[in-house]
């Protein structure tokens, strides 16, 4: 029996290391971190965890690593009643983001793509998309965005800074299919 979802989300899962620093380090310089927070994050995790809290029947399509962080995502999303059948474990480390925020609230960001780089749209991802009322795509590679958007009747799209950098011309087909644009 096929399960039907109100919304499926395709995107990334990252461990976010957020640190408060007095200033940004230069080459060969060490800066003491004043405060450190570690969170489950990434565009798909952030979106699905919030949407599912509204009682919306939600599924996630993302890739995590063969590590304790991948297990944390699975455990937390299952706890939030998000379907994780397409939260796939791949032979890489879970993605990470290292975010430093200085006294002026400026930030520097270092990203480790990790398992997110291994996202290829699979047959079961397409099946999940077709069994969802709405597909939300966020923080994903342009090729995956283009292919996934072909399989839904209702599309919500948050290209984020990386995908947006390709420009309107290269995203034209996906944008034509989009009903909700962030």
mmCIF file with all atom_site columns, N, CA and C in Angstrom, residues 10 38 56 59 83 118 137 164:
data_model
loop_
_atom_site.group_PDB
_atom_site.id
_atom_site.type_symbol
_atom_site.label_atom_id
_atom_site.label_alt_id
_atom_site.label_comp_id
_atom_site.label_asym_id
_atom_site.label_entity_id
_atom_site.label_seq_id
_atom_site.pdbx_PDB_ins_code
_atom_site.Cartn_x
_atom_site.Cartn_y
_atom_site.Cartn_z
_atom_site.occupancy
_atom_site.B_iso_or_equiv
_atom_site.pdbx_formal_charge
_atom_site.auth_seq_id
_atom_site.auth_comp_id
_atom_site.auth_asym_id
_atom_site.auth_atom_id
_atom_site.pdbx_PDB_model_num
ATOM 1  N N  . UNK A 1 10  ? 12.681 17.953 -0.531 1.00 0.00 ? 10  UNK A N  1
ATOM 2  C CA . UNK A 1 10  ? 13.938 17.481 -1.060 1.00 0.00 ? 10  UNK A CA 1
ATOM 3  C C  . UNK A 1 10  ? 15.002 18.535 -0.777 1.00 0.00 ? 10  UNK A C  1
ATOM 4  N N  . UNK A 1 38  ? 25.665 23.400 18.761 1.00 0.00 ? 38  UNK A N  1
ATOM 5  C CA . UNK A 1 38  ? 25.643 22.374 17.717 1.00 0.00 ? 38  UNK A CA 1
ATOM 6  C C  . UNK A 1 38  ? 24.189 21.965 17.517 1.00 0.00 ? 38  UNK A C  1
ATOM 7  N N  . UNK A 1 56  ? 1.138  18.558 9.523  1.00 0.00 ? 56  UNK A N  1
ATOM 8  C CA . UNK A 1 56  ? 1.118  18.255 8.094  1.00 0.00 ? 56  UNK A CA 1
ATOM 9  C C  . UNK A 1 56  ? 1.878  16.952 7.869  1.00 0.00 ? 56  UNK A C  1
ATOM 10 N N  . UNK A 1 59  ? 7.202  14.128 4.385  1.00 0.00 ? 59  UNK A N  1
ATOM 11 C CA . UNK A 1 59  ? 8.286  13.177 4.105  1.00 0.00 ? 59  UNK A CA 1
ATOM 12 C C  . UNK A 1 59  ? 9.512  13.970 3.670  1.00 0.00 ? 59  UNK A C  1
ATOM 13 N N  . UNK A 1 83  ? 8.236  11.101 7.582  1.00 0.00 ? 83  UNK A N  1
ATOM 14 C CA . UNK A 1 83  ? 8.589  9.851  6.918  1.00 0.00 ? 83  UNK A CA 1
ATOM 15 C C  . UNK A 1 83  ? 10.032 9.947  6.437  1.00 0.00 ? 83  UNK A C  1
ATOM 16 N N  . UNK A 1 118 ? 26.174 13.345 -2.728 1.00 0.00 ? 118 UNK A N  1
ATOM 17 C CA . UNK A 1 118 ? 25.804 12.063 -3.319 1.00 0.00 ? 118 UNK A CA 1
ATOM 18 C C  . UNK A 1 118 ? 24.332 11.962 -3.681 1.00 0.00 ? 118 UNK A C  1
ATOM 19 N N  . UNK A 1 137 ? 11.386 22.007 -2.740 1.00 0.00 ? 137 UNK A N  1
ATOM 20 C CA . UNK A 1 137 ? 12.802 21.770 -3.017 1.00 0.00 ? 137 UNK A CA 1
ATOM 21 C C  . UNK A 1 137 ? 13.592 22.936 -2.447 1.00 0.00 ? 137 UNK A C  1
ATOM 22 N N  . UNK A 1 164 ? 20.502 29.869 -6.707 1.00 0.00 ? 164 UNK A N  1
ATOM 23 C CA . UNK A 1 164 ? 20.167 31.169 -7.287 1.00 0.00 ? 164 UNK A CA 1
ATOM 24 C C  . UNK A 1 164 ? 21.301 31.727 -8.129 1.00 0.00 ? 164 UNK A C  1
#
